PDB file of C-alpha atoms and ligand atoms in Angstrom:
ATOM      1  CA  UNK A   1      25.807 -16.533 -24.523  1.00 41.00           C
ATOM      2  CA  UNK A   2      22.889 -19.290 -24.920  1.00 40.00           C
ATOM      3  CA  UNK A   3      20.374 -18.116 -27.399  1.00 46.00           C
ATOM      4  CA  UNK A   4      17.658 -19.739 -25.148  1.00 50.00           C
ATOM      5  CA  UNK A   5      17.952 -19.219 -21.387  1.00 52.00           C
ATOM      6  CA  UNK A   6      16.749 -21.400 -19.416  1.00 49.00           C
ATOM      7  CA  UNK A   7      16.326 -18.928 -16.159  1.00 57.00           C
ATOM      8  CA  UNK A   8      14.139 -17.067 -18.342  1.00 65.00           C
ATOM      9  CA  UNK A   9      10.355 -18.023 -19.119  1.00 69.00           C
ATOM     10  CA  UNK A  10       8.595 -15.296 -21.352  1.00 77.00           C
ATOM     11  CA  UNK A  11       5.234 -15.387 -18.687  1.00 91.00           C
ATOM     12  CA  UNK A  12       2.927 -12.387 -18.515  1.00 94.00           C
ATOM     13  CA  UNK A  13       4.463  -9.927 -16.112  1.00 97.00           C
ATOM     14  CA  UNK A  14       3.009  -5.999 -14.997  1.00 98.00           C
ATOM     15  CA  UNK A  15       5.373  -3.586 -14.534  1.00 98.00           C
ATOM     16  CA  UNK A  16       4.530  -0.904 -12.434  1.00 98.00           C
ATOM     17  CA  UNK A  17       6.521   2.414 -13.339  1.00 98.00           C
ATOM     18  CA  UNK A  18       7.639   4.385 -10.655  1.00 98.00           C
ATOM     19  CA  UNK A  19       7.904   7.672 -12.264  1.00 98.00           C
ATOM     20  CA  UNK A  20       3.994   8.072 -12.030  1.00 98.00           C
ATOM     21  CA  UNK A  21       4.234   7.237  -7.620  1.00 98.00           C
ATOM     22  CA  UNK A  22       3.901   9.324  -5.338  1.00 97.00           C
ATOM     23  CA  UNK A  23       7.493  10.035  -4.500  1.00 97.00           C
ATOM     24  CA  UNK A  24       6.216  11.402  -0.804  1.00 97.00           C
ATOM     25  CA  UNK A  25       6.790   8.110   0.522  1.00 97.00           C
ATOM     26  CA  UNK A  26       8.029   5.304  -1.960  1.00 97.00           C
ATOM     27  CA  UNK A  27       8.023   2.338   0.806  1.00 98.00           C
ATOM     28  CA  UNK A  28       4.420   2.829   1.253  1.00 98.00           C
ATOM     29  CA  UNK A  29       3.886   3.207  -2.798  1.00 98.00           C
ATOM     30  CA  UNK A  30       6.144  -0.195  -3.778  1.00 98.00           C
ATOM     31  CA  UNK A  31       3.838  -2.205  -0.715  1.00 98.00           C
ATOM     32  CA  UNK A  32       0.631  -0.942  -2.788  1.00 98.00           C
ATOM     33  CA  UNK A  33       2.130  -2.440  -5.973  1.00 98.00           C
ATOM     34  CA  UNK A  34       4.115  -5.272  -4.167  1.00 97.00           C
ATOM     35  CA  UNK A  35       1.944  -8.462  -4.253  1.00 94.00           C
ATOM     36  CA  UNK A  36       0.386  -8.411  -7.593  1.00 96.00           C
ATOM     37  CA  UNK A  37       3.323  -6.876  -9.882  1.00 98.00           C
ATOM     38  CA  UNK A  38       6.009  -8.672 -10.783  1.00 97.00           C
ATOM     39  CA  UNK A  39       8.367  -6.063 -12.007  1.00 98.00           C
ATOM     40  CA  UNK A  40       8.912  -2.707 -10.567  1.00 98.00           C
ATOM     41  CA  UNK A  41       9.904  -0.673 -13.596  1.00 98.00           C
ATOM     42  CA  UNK A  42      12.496   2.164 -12.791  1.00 98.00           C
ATOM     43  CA  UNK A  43      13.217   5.181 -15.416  1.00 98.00           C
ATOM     44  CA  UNK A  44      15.991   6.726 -15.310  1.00 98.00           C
ATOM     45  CA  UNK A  45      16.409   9.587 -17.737  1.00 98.00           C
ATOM     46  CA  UNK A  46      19.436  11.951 -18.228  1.00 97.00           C
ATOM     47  CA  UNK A  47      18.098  14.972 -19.166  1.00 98.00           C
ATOM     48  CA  UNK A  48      20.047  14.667 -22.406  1.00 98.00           C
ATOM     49  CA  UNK A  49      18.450  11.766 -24.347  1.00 98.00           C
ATOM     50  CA  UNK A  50      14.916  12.606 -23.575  1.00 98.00           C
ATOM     51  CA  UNK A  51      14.406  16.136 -22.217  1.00 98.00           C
ATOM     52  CA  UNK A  52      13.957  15.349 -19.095  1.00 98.00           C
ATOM     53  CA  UNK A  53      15.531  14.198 -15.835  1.00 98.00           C
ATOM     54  CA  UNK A  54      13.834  11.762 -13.128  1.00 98.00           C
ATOM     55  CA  UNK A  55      16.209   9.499 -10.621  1.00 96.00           C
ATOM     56  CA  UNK A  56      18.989   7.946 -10.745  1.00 96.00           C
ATOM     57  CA  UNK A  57      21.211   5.398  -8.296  1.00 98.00           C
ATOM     58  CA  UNK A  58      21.089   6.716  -4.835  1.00 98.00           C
ATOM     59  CA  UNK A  59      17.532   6.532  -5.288  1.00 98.00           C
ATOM     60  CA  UNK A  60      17.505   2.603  -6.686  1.00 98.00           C
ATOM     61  CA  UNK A  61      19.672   2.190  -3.881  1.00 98.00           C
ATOM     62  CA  UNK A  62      17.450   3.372  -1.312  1.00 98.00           C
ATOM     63  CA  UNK A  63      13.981   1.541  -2.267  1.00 98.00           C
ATOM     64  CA  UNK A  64      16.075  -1.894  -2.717  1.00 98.00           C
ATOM     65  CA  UNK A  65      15.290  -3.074   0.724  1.00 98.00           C
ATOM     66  CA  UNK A  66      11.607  -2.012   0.254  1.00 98.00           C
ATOM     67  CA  UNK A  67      10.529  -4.841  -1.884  1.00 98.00           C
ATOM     68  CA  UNK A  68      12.255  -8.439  -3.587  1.00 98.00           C
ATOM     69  CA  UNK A  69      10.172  -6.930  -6.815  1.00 98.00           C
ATOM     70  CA  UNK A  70      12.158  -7.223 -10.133  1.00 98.00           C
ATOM     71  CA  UNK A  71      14.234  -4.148 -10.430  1.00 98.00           C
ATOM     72  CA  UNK A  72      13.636  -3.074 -14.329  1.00 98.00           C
ATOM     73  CA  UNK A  73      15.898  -0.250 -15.408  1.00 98.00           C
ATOM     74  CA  UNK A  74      14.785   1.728 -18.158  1.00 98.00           C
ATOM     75  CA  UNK A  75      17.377   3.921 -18.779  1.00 98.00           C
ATOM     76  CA  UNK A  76      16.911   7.057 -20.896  1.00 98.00           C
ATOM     77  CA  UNK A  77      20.745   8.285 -21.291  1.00 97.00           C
ATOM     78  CA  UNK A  78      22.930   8.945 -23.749  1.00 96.00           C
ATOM     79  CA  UNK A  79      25.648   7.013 -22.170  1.00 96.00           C
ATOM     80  CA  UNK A  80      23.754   4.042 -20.471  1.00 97.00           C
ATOM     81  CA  UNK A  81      26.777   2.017 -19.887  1.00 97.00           C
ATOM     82  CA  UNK A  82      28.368   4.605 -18.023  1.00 95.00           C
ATOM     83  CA  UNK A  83      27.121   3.504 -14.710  1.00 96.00           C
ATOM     84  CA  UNK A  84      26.624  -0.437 -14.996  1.00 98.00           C
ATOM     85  CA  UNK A  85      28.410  -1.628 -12.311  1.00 98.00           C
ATOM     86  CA  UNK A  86      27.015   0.911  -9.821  1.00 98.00           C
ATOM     87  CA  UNK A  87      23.921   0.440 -10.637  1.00 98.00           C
ATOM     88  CA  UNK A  88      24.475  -3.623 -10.371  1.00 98.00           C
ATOM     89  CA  UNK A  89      25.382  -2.652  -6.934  1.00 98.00           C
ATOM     90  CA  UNK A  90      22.505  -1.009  -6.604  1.00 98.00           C
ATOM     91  CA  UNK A  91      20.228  -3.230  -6.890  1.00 98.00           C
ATOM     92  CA  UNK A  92      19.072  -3.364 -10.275  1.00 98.00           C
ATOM     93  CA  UNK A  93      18.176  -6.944 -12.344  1.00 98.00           C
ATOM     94  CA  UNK A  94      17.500  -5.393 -16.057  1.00 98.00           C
ATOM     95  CA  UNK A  95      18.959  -2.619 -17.619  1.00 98.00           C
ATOM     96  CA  UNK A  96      17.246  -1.787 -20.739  1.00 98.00           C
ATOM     97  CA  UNK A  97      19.207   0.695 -23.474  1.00 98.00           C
ATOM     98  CA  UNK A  98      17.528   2.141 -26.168  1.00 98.00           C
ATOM     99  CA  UNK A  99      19.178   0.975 -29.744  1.00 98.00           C
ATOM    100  CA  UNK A 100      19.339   4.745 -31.000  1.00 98.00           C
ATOM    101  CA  UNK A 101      21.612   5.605 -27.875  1.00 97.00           C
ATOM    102  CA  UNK A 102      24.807   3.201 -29.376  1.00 96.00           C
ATOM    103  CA  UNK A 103      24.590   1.847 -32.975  1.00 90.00           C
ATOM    104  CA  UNK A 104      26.136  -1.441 -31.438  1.00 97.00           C
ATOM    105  CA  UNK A 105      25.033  -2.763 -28.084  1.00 98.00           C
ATOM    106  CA  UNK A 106      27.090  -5.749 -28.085  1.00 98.00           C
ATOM    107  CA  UNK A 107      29.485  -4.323 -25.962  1.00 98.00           C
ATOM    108  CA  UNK A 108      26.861  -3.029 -23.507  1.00 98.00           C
ATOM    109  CA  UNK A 109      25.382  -6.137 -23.316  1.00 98.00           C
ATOM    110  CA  UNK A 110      28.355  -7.612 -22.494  1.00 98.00           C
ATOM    111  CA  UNK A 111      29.320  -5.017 -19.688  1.00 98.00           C
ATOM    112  CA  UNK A 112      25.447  -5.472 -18.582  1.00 98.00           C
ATOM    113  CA  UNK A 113      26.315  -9.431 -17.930  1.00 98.00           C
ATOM    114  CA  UNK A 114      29.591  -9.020 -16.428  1.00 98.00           C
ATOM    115  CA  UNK A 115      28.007  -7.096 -13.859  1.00 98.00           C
ATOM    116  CA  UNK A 116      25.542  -9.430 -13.018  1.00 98.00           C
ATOM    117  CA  UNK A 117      22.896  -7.503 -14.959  1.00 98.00           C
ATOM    118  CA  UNK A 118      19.614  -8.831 -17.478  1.00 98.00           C
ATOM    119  CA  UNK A 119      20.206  -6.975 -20.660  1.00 98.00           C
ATOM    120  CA  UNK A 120      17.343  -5.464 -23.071  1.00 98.00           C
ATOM    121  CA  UNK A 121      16.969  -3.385 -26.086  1.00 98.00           C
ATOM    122  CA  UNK A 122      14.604  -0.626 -26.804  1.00 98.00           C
ATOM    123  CA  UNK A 123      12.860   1.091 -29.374  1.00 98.00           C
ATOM    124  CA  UNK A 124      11.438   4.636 -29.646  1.00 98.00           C
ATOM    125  CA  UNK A 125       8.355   4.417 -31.885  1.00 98.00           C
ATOM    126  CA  UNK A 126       9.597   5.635 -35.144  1.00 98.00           C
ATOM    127  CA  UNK A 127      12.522   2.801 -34.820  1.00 98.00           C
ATOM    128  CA  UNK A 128      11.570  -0.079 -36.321  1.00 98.00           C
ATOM    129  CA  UNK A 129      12.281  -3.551 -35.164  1.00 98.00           C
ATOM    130  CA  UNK A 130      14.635  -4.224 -37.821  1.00 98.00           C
ATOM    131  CA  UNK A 131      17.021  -2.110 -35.557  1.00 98.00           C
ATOM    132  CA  UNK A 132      17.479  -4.856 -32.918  1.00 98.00           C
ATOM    133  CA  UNK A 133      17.232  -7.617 -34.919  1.00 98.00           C
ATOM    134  CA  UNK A 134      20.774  -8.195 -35.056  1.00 98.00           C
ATOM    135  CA  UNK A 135      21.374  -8.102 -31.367  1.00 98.00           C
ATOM    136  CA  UNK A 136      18.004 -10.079 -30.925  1.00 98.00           C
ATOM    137  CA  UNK A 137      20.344 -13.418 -29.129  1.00 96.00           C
ATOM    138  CA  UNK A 138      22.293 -11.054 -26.795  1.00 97.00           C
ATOM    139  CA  UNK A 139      18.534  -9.525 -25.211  1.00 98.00           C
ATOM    140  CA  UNK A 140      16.558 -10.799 -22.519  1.00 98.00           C
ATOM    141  CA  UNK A 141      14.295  -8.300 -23.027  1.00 98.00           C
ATOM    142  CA  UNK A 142      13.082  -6.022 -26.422  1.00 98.00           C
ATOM    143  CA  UNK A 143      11.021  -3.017 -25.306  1.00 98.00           C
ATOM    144  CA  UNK A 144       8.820  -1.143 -28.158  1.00 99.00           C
ATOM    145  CA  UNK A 145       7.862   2.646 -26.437  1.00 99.00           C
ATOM    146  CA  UNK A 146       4.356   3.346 -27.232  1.00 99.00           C
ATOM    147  CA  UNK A 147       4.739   7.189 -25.931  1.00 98.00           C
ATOM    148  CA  UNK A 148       7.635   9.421 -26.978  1.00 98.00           C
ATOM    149  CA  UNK A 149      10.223   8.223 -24.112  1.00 98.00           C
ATOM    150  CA  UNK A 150      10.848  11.151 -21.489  1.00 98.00           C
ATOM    151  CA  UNK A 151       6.864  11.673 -19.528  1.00 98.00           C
ATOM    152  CA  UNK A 152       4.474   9.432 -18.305  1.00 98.00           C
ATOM    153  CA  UNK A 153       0.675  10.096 -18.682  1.00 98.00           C
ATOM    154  CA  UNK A 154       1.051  10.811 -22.525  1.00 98.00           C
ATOM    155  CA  UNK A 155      -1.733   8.985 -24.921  1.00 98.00           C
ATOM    156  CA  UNK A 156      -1.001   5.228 -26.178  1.00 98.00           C
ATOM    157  CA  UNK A 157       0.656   5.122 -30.015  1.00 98.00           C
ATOM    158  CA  UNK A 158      -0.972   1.642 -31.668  1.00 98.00           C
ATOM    159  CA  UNK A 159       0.785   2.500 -34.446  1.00 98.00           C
ATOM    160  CA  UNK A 160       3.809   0.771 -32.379  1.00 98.00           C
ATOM    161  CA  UNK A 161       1.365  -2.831 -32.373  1.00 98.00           C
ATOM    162  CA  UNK A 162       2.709  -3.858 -35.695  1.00 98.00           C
ATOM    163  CA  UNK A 163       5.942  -3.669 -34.660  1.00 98.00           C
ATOM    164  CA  UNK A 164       5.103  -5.746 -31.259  1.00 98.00           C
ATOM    165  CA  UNK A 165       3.650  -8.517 -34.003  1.00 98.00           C
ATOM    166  CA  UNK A 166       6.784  -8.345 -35.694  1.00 98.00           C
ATOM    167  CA  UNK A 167       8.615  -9.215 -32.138  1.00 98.00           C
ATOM    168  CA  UNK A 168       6.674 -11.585 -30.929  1.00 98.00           C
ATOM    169  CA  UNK A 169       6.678 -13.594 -34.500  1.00 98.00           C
ATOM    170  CA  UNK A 170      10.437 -13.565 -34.178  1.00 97.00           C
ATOM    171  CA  UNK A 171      10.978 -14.442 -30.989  1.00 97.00           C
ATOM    172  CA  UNK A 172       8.525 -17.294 -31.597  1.00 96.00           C
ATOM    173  CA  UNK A 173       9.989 -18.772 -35.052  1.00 97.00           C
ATOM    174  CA  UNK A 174      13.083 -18.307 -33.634  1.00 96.00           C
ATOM    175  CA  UNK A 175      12.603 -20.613 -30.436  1.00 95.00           C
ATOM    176  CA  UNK A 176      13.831 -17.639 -27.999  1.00 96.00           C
ATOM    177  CA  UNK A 177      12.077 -16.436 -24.580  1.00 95.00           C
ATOM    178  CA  UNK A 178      12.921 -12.918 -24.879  1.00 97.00           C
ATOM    179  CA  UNK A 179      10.286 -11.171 -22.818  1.00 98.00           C
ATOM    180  CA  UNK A 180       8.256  -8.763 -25.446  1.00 98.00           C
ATOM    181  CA  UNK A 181       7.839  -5.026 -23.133  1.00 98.00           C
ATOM    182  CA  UNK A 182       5.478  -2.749 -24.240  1.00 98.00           C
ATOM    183  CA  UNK A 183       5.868   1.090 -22.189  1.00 99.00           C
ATOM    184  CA  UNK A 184       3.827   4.176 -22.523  1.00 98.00           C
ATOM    185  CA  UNK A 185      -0.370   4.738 -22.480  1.00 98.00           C
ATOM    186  CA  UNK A 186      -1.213   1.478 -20.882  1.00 98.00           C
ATOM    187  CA  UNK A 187      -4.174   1.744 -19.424  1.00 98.00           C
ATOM    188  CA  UNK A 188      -7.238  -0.840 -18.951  1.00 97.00           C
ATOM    189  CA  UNK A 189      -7.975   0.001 -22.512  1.00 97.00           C
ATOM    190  CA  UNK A 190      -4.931  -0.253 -24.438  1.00 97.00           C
ATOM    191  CA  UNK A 191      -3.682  -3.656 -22.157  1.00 97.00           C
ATOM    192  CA  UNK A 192      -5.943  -6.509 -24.309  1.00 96.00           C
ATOM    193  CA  UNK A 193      -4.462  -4.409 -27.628  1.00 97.00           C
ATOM    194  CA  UNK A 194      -0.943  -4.854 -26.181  1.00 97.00           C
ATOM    195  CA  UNK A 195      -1.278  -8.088 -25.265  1.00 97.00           C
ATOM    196  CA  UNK A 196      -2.935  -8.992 -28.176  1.00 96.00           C
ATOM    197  CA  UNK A 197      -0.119  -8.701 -29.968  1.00 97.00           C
ATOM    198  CA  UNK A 198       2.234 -10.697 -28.417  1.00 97.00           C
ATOM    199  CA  UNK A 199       3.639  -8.057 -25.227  1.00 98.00           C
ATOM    200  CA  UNK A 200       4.142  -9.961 -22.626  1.00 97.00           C
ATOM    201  CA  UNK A 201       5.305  -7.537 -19.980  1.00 98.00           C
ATOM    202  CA  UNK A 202       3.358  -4.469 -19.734  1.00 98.00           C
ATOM    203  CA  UNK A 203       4.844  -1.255 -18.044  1.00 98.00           C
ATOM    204  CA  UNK A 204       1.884   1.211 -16.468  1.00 98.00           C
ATOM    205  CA  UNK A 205       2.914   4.108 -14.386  1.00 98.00           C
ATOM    206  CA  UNK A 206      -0.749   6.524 -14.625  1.00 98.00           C
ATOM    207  CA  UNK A 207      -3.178   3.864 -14.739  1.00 98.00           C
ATOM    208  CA  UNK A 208      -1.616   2.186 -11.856  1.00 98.00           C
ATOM    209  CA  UNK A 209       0.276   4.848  -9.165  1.00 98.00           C
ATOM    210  CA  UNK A 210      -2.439   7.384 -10.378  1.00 98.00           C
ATOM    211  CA  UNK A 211      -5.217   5.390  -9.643  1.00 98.00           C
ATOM    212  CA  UNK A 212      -7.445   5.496  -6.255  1.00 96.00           C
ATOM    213  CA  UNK A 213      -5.970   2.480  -5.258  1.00 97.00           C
ATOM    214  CA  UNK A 214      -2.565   1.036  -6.884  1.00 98.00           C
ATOM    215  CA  UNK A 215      -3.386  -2.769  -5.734  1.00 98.00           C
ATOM    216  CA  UNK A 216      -6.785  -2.802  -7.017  1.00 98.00           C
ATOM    217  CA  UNK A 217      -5.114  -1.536 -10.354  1.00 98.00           C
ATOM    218  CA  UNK A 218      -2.418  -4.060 -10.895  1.00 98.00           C
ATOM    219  CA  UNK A 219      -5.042  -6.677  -9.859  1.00 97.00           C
ATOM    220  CA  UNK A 220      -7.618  -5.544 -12.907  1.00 97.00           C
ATOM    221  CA  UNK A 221      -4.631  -5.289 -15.111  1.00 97.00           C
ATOM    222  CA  UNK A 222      -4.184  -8.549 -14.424  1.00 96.00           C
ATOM    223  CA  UNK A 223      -7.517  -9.918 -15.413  1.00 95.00           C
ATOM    224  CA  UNK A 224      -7.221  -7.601 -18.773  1.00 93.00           C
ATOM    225  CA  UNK A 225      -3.904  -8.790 -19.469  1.00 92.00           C
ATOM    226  CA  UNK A 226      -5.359 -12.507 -18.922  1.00 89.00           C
ATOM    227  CA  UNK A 227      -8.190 -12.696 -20.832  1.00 85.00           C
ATOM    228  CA  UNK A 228      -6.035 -11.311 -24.198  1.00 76.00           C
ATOM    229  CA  UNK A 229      -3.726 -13.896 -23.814  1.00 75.00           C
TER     230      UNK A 229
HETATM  231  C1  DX5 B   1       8.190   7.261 -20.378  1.00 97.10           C
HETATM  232  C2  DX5 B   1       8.539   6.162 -19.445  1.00 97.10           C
HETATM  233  C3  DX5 B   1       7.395   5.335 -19.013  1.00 97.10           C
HETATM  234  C4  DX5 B   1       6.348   6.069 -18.224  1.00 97.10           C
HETATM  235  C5  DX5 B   1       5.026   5.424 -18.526  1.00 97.10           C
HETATM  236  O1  DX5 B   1       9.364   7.792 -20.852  1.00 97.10           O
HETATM  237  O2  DX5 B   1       9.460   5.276 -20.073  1.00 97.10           O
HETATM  238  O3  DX5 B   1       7.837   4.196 -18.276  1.00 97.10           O
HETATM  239  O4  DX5 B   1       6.574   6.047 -16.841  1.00 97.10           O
HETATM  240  O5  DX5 B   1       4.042   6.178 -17.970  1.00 97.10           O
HETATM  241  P1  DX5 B   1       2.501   6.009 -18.352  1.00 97.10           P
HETATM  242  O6  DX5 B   1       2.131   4.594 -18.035  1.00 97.10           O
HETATM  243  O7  DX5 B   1       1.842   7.009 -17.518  1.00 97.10           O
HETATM  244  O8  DX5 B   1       2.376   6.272 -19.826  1.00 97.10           O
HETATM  245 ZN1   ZN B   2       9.924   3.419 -19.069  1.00 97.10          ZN
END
């Protein structure tokens, strides 16, 4: 696996999160989000890892014509590599796995790339980056959870920004282009904070599918996210 790869470029990327759309009619939800996101960030949660269950395949499956948006997979299970190549088929580009679901995600990540699949690593907020450090060359992608994983809409931890610091330093002295996720409270408010220090891909799901207008929401996100970099 190259340490540095050269598909990737660590650019400032908004992530809309599903979970907060209104799942009446996805299609005409993703073409709200579709010209100014970049990623469309999909959480899939087992009801065992977080308390709380949300969608799963069929339903990545269905939306994947809707939209060429980046198909991030945040998923929330205990067993996340249970399903890799199905959801490969899918449709899905990432799959991020949180580090306190498998002491040692080498494997995963190796499964992940066999089936096509970016590979990331996330940490719940009391986890502290040390946790991935070791696996730091095998992830395109290192998410720090500002929220409690498991519900959107919950209130923005900055307790998590030091740890975000400690990313983006890393990824920096170590010459890498691992994209730097922040997830959970992100709002017009907490963005410049986020982005501040060092996330480069921001995940909204409220501030953006709950707003009066989703488009109008990326777009301002944008201009946040800009003027902190
Ligand atoms: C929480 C999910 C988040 C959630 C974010 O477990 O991982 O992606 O959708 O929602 P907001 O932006 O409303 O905090
Ligand atoms: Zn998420």
């Amino acid at each position: 696996m190259p340490t540095l790869r050269l598909d990737r470029m660590a650019t400032s990327k908004i992530a809309p999160s599903l979970l907060a759309a209104d799942f009446r009619c996805l299609e005409r939800q993703i073409a709200r989000v579709e010209t100014g996101a970049d990623w469309l960030h999909i959480d899939v949660m087992d009801g065992h890892f977080v308390p709380n269950i949300s969608f799963g395949i069929p339903v990545v499956a269905g939306i994947r014509p809707m939209t060429e948006l980046y198909f991030d997979c945040h998923l929330m299970t205990t067993n996340p590599t249970a399903f890799l190549p199905e959801l490969a088929k899918a449709g899905a580009d990432l799959v991020t796995m949180h580090i306190e679901a498998m002491p040692d995600p080498t494997e995963a990540a190796r499964k992940a790339r066999e089936n096509g699949l970016d590979f990331g690593l996330v940490c719940n907020p009391a986890t502290p980056f040390a946790a991935v450090i070791p696996f730091m060359e095998l992830s395109d992608v290192i998410l720090v959870m500002s929220v409690e994983p498991g519900f959107g809409g919950q209130s923005f931890m900055p307790e998590v920004l030091g740890k975000v610091e400690e990313a983006r330093e890393w990824v920096e002295k170590h010459g890498l282009a691992t994209d730097i996720q922040i997830d959970g409270g992100i709002t017009l408010d907490t963005a410049p904070r986020a982005v501040a220090a060092g996330a480069n891909v921001l995940v909204a799901g409220t501030a953006i599918f709950g707003a009066d207008d989703p488009s109008t929401a990326v777009a301002e996100m944008r201009r946040a996210m800009e003027a902190n970099e």
